[in-house]
XYZ file of C-alpha atoms in Angstrom:
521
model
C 46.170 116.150 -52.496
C 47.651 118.857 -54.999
C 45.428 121.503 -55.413
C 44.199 121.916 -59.324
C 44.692 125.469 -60.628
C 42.013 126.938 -62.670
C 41.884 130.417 -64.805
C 38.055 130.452 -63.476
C 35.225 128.639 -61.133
C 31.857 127.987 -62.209
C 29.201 125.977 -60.282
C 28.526 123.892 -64.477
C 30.102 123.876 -67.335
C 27.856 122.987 -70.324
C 29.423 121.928 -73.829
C 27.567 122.061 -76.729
C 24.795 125.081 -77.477
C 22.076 122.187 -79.219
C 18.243 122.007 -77.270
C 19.949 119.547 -75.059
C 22.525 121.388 -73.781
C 20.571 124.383 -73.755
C 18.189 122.564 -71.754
C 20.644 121.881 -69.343
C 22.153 125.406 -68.987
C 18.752 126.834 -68.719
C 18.079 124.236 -65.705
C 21.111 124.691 -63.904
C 21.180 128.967 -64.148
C 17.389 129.156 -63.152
C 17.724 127.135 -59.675
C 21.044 129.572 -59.433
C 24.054 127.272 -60.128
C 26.619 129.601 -61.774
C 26.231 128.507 -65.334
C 29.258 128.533 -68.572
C 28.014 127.391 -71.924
C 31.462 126.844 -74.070
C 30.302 126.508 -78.093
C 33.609 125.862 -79.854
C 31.668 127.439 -82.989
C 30.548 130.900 -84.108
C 26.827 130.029 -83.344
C 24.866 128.840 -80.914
C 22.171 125.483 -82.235
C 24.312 123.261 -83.394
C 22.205 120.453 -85.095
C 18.985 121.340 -83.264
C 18.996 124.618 -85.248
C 18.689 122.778 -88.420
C 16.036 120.527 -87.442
C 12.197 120.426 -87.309
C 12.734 120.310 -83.416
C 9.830 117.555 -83.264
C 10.277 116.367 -79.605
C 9.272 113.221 -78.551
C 8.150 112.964 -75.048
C 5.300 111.146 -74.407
C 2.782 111.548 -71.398
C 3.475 115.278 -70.932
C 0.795 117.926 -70.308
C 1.316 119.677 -73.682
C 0.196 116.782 -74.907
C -3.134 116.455 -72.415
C -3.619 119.744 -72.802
C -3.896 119.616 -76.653
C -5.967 116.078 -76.860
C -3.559 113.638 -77.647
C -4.554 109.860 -75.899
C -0.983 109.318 -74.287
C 0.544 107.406 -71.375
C 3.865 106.904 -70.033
C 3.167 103.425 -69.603
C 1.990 103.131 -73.261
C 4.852 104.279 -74.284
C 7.162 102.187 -72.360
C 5.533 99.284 -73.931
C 6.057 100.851 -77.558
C 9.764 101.772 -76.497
C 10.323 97.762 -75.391
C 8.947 96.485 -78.520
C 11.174 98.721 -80.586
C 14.181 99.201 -78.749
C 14.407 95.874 -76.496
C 15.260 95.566 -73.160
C 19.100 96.141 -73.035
C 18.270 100.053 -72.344
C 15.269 99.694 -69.982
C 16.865 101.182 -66.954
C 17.481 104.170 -69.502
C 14.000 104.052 -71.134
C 12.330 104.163 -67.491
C 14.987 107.145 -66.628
C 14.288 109.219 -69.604
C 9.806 108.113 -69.354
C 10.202 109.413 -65.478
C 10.939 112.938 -66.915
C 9.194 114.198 -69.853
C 6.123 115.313 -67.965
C 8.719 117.053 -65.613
C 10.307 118.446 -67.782
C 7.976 120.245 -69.979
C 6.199 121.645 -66.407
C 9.437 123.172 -65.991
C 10.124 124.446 -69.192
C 6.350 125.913 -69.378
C 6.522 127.870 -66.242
C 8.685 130.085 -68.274
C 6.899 132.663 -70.498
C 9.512 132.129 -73.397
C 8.955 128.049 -73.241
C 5.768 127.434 -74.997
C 5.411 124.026 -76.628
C 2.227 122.815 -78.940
C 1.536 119.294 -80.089
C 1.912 119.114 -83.929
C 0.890 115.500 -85.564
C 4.012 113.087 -87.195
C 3.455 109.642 -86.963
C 5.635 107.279 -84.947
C 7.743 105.049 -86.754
C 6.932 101.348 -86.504
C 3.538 100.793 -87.100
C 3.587 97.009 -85.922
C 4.608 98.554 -82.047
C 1.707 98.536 -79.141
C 0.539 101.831 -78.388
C 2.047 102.885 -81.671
C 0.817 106.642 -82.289
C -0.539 107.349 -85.876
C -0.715 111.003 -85.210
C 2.839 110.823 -82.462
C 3.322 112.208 -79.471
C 5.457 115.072 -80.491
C 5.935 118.579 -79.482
C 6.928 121.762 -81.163
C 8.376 124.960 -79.976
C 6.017 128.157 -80.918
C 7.203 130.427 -84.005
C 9.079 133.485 -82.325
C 9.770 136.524 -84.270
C 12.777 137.734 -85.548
C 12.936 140.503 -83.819
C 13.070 138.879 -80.227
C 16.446 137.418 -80.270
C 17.780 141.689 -80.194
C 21.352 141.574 -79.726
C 21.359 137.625 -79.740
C 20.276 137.321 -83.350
C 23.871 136.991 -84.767
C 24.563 134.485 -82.059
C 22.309 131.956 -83.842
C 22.945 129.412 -85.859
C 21.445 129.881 -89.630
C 18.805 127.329 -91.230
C 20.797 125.303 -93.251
C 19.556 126.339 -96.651
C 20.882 129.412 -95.638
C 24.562 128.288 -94.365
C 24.874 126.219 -96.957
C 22.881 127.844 -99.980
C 23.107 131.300 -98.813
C 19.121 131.040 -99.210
C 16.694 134.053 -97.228
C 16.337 134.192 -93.836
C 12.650 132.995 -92.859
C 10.135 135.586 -91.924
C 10.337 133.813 -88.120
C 12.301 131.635 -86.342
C 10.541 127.976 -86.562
C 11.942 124.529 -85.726
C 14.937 124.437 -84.368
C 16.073 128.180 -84.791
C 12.866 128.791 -82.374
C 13.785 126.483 -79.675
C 17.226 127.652 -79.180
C 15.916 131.148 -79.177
C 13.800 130.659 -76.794
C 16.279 128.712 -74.873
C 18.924 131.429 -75.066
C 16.589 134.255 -74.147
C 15.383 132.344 -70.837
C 18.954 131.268 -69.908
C 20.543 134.591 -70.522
C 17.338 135.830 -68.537
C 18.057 134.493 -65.156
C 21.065 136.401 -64.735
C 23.440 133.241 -64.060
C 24.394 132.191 -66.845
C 27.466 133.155 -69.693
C 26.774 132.173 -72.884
C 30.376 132.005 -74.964
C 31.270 131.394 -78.699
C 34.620 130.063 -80.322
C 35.560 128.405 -77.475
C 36.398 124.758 -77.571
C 36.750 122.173 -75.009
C 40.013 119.988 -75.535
C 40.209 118.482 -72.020
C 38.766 117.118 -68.925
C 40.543 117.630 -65.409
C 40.757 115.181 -63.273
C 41.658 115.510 -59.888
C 43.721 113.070 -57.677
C 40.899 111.069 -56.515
C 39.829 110.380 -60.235
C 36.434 112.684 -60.261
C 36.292 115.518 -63.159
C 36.681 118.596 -62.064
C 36.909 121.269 -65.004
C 37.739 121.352 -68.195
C 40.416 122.483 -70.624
C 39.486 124.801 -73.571
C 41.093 126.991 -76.466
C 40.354 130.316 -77.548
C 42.117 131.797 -79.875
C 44.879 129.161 -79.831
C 45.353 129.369 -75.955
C 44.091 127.204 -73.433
C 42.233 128.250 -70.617
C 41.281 126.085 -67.712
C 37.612 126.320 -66.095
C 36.165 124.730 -62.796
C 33.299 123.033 -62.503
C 32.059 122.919 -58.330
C 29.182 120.859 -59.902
C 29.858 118.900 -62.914
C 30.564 119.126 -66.651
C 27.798 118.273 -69.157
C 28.840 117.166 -72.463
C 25.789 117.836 -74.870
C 28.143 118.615 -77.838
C 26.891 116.278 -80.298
C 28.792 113.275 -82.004
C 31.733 113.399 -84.725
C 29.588 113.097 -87.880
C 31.812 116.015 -89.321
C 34.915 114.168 -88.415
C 36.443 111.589 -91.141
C 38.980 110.149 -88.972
C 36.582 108.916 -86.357
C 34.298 107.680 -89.007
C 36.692 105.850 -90.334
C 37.823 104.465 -87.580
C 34.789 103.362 -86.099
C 33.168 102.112 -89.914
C 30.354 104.945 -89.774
C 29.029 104.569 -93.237
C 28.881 107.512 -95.420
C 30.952 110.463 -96.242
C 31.151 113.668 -93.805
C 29.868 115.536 -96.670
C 26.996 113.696 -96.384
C 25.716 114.344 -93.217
C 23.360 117.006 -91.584
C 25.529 117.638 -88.557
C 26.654 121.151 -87.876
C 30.388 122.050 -88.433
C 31.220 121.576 -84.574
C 30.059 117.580 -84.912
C 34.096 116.856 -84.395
C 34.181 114.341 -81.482
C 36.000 115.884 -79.125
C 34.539 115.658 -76.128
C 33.575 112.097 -76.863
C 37.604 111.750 -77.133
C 38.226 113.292 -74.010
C 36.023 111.346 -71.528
C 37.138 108.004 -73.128
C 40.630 109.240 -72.181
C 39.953 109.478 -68.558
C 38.354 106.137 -68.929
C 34.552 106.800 -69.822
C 33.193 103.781 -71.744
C 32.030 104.063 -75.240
C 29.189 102.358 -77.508
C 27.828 101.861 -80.819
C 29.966 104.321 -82.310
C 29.877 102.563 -85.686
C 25.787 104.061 -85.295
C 24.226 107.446 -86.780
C 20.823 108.513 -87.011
C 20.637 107.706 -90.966
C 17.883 109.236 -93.898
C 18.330 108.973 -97.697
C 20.271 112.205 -99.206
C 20.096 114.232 -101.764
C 23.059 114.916 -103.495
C 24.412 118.197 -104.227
C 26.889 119.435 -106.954
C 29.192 120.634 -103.847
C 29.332 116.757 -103.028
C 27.085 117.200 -99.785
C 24.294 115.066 -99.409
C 21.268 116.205 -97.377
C 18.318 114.405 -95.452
C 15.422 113.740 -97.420
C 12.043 112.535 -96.908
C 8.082 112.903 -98.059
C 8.595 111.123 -101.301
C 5.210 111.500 -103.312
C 6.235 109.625 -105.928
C 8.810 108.064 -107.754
C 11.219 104.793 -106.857
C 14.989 104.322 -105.963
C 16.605 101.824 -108.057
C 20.294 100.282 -107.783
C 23.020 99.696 -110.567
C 20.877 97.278 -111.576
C 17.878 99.349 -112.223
C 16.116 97.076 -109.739
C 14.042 98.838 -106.338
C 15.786 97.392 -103.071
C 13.107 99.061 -100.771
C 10.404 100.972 -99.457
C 11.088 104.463 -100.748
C 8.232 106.010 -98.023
C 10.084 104.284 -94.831
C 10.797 106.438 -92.018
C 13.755 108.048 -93.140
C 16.672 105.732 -90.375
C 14.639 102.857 -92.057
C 15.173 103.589 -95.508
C 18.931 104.369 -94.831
C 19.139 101.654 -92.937
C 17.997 99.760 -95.628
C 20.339 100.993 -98.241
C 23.579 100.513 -96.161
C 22.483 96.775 -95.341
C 21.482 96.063 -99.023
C 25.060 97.652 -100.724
C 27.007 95.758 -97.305
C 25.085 92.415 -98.628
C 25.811 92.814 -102.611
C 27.175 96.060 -103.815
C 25.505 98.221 -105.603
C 23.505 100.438 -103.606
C 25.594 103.842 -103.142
C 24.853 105.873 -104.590
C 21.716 105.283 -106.163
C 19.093 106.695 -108.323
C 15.558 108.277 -107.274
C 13.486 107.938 -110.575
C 10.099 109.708 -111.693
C 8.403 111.089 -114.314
C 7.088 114.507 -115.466
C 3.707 114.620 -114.118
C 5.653 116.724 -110.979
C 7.040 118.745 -113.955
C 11.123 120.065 -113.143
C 10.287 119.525 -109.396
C 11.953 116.457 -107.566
C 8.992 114.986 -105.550
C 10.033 114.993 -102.723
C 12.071 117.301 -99.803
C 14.919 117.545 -98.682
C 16.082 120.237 -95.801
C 18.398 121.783 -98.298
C 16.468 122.401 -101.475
C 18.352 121.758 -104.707
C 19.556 124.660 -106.753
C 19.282 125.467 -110.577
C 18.550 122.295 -112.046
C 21.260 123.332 -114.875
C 23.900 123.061 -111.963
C 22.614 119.321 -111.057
C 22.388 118.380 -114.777
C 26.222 119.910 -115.363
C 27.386 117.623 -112.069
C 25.922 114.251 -113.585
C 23.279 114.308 -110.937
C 20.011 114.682 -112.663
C 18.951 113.516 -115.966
C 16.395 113.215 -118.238
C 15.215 111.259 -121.125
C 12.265 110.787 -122.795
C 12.039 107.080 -122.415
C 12.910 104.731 -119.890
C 15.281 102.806 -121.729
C 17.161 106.276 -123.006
C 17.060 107.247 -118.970
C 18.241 103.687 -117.943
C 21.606 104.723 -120.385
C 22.090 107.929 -119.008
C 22.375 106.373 -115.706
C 24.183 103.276 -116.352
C 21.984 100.464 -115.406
C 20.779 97.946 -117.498
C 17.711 99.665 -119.782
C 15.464 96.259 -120.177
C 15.640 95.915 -116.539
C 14.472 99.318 -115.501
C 11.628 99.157 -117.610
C 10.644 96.219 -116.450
C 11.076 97.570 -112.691
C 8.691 100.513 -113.633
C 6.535 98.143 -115.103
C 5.634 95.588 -112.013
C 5.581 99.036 -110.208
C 3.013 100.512 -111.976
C 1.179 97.539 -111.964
C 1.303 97.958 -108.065
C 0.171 101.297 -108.258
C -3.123 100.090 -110.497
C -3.966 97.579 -107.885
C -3.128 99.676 -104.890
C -0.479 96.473 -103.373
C 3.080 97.373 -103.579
C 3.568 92.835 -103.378
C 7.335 93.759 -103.022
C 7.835 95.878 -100.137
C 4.886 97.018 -99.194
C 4.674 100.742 -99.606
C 2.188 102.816 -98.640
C 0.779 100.509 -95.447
C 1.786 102.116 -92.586
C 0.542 105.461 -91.278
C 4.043 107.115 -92.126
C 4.238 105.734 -95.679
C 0.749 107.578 -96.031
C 1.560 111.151 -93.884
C 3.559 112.606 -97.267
C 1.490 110.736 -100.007
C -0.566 112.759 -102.257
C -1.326 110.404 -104.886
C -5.167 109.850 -106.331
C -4.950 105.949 -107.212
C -5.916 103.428 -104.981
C -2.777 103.837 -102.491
C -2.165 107.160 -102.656
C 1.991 106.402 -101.788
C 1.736 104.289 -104.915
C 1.864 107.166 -108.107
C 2.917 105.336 -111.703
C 6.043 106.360 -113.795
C 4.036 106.602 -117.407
C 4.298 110.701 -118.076
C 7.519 110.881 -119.889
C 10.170 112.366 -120.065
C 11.595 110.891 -117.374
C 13.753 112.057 -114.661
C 16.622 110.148 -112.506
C 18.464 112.226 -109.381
C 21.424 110.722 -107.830
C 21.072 109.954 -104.068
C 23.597 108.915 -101.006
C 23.189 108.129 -97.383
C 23.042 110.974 -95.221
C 22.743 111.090 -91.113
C 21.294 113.554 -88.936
C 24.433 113.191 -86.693
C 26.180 109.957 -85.381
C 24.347 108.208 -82.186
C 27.660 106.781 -80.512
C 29.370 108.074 -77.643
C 30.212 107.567 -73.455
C 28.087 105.094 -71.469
C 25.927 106.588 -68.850
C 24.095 105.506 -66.279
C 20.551 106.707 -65.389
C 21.442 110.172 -64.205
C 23.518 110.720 -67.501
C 26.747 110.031 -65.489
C 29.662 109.131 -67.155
C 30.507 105.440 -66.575
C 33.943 103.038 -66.955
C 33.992 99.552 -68.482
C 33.353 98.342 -65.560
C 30.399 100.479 -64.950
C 31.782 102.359 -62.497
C 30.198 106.084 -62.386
C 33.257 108.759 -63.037
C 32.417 111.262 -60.489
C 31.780 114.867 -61.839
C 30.963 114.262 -65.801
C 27.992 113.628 -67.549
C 26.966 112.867 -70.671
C 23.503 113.530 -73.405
C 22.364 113.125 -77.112
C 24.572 112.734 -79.275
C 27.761 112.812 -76.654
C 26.218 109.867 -75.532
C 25.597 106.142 -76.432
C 21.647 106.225 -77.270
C 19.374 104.510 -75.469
C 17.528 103.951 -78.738
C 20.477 101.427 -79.789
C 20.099 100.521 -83.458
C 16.667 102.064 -83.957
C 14.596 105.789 -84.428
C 11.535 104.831 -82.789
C 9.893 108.087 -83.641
C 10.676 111.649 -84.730
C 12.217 113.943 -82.108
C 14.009 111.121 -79.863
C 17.272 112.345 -80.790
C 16.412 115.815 -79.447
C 13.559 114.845 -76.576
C 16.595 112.584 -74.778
C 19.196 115.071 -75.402
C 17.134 117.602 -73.608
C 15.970 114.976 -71.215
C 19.251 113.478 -69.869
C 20.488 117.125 -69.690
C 18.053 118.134 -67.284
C 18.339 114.703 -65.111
C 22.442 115.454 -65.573
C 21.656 118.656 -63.497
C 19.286 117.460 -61.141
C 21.818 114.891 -60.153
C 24.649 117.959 -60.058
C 22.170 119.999 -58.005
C 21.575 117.288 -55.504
C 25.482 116.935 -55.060
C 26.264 120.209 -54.550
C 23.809 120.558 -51.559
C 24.586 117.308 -49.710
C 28.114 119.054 -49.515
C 26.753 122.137 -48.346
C 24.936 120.364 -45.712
C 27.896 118.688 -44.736
């Protein structure tokens, strides 16, 4: 067998710098595996940084500790009802390890996780949690990153609005700072920027070996004794892949950080890893922005999105993949739906009422880009937006008659324990507020995704796998790299970054146990 030449030898190679991969490095450098983290960006987060960082992972002691009524086998019920059974060897996998997990994590000083309440998403589900079984990283000053803080990726109301830093790192930004201080802590791990991952080696008896990377426009080639992990996210940013897969929506539109290309999805189905649902994304309603980004948006507490026709189409208070869900089947069955309007009156004054994770600007800047307008009557608003004016006052009027009786008889808003977390209305439902305080406002609204959900097939232990299902020795695969086990659903917030983090630190277990059966032999 030829021997394969490498510029370096690690025991892992980690791609991607999100809580998954993170997760992973952190894993594989504290039990002493000689650790490289390649980021092909100039900071370290990726998506994760943007986020919340909600993590969903039931039946751990966080959760005990802090008084939340969870089991693992409740939750396997709510996962089957939601998801189905085509991912249950996956569901069972990922359930097996988020009490694990979390022990780990915890025995660190810098890992410190608190349950914080956010409902689950399908309120029909057994076991279905109003209050959720997610945790949150603790708020970590700025101050504790030290040389690291330029290493991390902004908020993205800052990257993308130049907007303040926050006073601390929350969310996201705290969970990768943590993560980077206790992986850089255990001495056995590198940490390194700008460097992207083109390639996997393969050796001559077809297991993955290394990988191939650029920096600065050369390539480099790294060993792996113990595996590669792909935890690089999916190709959200990428507009050839989208289109070549059907992934609804514009790049523009999505939440994904700048390094959401593809690539190392790419490279493992070129050394024959199977892919899956790659026409899939983890979808929300958007804002749109006079740049022509769109940006996740939720907590509506009032107002209604109408189509060209001036007609609502759905639940505005869904859980955000619901809603965009929703609006990508109703324009793929008749038209009409993208982009669409998000309508409300004054009583909120110039404030939209709702959030989205990039605030909008000056309003002047939305009015000048045609994507806010105002009018003192409905029929004057229905012009300015080009739908039919008789039939969006008659929309606003069987809504407001919902809101007076407290039933919304169309599609039932303001029922389940999610409609109701946001809702801060005083009528009878309080997700139900009427449109009668003129003028009245319309804001123009896309699809946007929190990153695309398609990627390689993997097995239990986040191995790679073939068509044939045949495990391709040496690679593995999580989050967003990977084909979700959550299929065509969100069953609650945090799964995208709870598995990520999960099937990273299963990846490694698997890579430890490898390394010392050869040892011992």
């Amino acid at each position: 067998m030829a021997a394969v030449e490498f510029d370096e030898v690690v025991d892992v190679v980690v791609v991607g710098s999100g809580g998954g991969a993170l997760t992973g490095a952190y894993v594989a450098s504290s039990r002493g595996l000689q650790t490289l983290v390649i980021e092909s960006t100039d900071f370290y987060g990726g998506t994760t940084a943007y986020s919340g960082s909600g993590l969903w992972l039931p039946g751990n002691h966080v959760l005990e500790r802090d008084g939340v009524d969870d089991t693992v086998d409740e939750a396997r019920e709510y996962l089957r009802a939601v998801i189905g059974d085509e991912t249950a060897d996956l569901q069972d996998a990922f359930l097996a390890s988020t009490r694990p997990l979390i022990e780990e994590l915890e025995r660190h000083d810098m890992l410190k996780f608190e349950h914080r309440p956010f409902p689950d998403y399908f309120a029909q589900a057994p076991h279905m949690r109003p209050l959720g079984r997610d945790i949150f990283p603790l708020d970590l000053e700025r101050d504790a990153l030290g040389d690291m803080s330029g290493w991390l990726r902004p908020t993205a109301p800052e990257e993308r609005q130049g907007a303040p830093a926050p006073p601390q790192y929350t969310g996201g930004q705290a969970l990768i700072a943590r993560l980077l201080l206790a992986t850089a802590g255990t001495g056995h791990c590198e940490l390194r920027l700008r460097t992207a991952m083109d390639t996997l080696i393969v050796d001559d008896e077809g297991s993955v070996v290394g990988v191939e990377a650029v920096v600065g426009g050369f390539p480099i080639r790294i060993g792996a004794r113990a595996g590669v992990l792909l935890a690089a996210g999916g190709f959200e940013r990428n507009a050839e892949l989208r289109e070549r897969y059907r992934v609804p929506g514009d790049p523009r539109w999505s939440m994904g950080a700048p390094g959401g290309m593809g690539r190392p999805i790419e490279a493992g189905a070129e050394i024959g890893g199977a892919v899956g649902l790659m026409d899939q994304a983890w979808w929300s309603p958007g804002l749109l922005h006079p740049d022509g980004s769109a940006t996740f948006t939720l907590g509506l507490r009032g107002g209604i999105f109408v189509n060209s026709r001036g007609e609502r189409f759905i639940n505005e208070s869904l859980p955000y993949d619901q809603a965009g869900r929703a609006v990508i089947d109703a324009d793929a069955s008749d038209g009409g739906h993208l982009p669409f309007w998000f309508v409300f009156d004054d009583r909120f004054g110039d404030a939209m009422p709702a959030m989205s994770t990039v605030p909008m600007g000056p309003q002047q800047d939305y009015v000048a880009a045609g994507l806010w307008r105002t009018a003192d009557t409905l029929e004057e608003l229905a012009g300015t937006i080009g739908v039919p004016p008789h039939a969006l006052a008659t929309t606003v009027e069987r809504f407001n008659g919902f809101c007076a009786t407290g039933v919304d008889e169309d599609f039932g808003r303001g029922v389940a324990p999610f409609d109701l977390f946001f809702a801060t209305g005083d009528g009878p439902n309080k997700a139900l507020v009427p449109i009668d305080a003129g003028p009245y406002h319309a804001v123009k609204f896309a699809v946007s995704d929190l990153g695309t959900k398609g990627g390689l097939v993997t097995d239990t232990e986040a191995r790679v796998l073939r068509d044939d299902d045949s495990v391709i020795p040496g690679v593995y695969a999580a989050g967003n790299t990977m084909a979700s086990l959550s299929r065509y659903t969100y069953p609650a917030p945090g799964t995208p970054i709870g598995t990520c983090m999960v099937f990273s630190y299963r990846a490694v277990l698997d890579m430890e146990r490898h390394m010392h059966a050869r040892d011992v032999a």
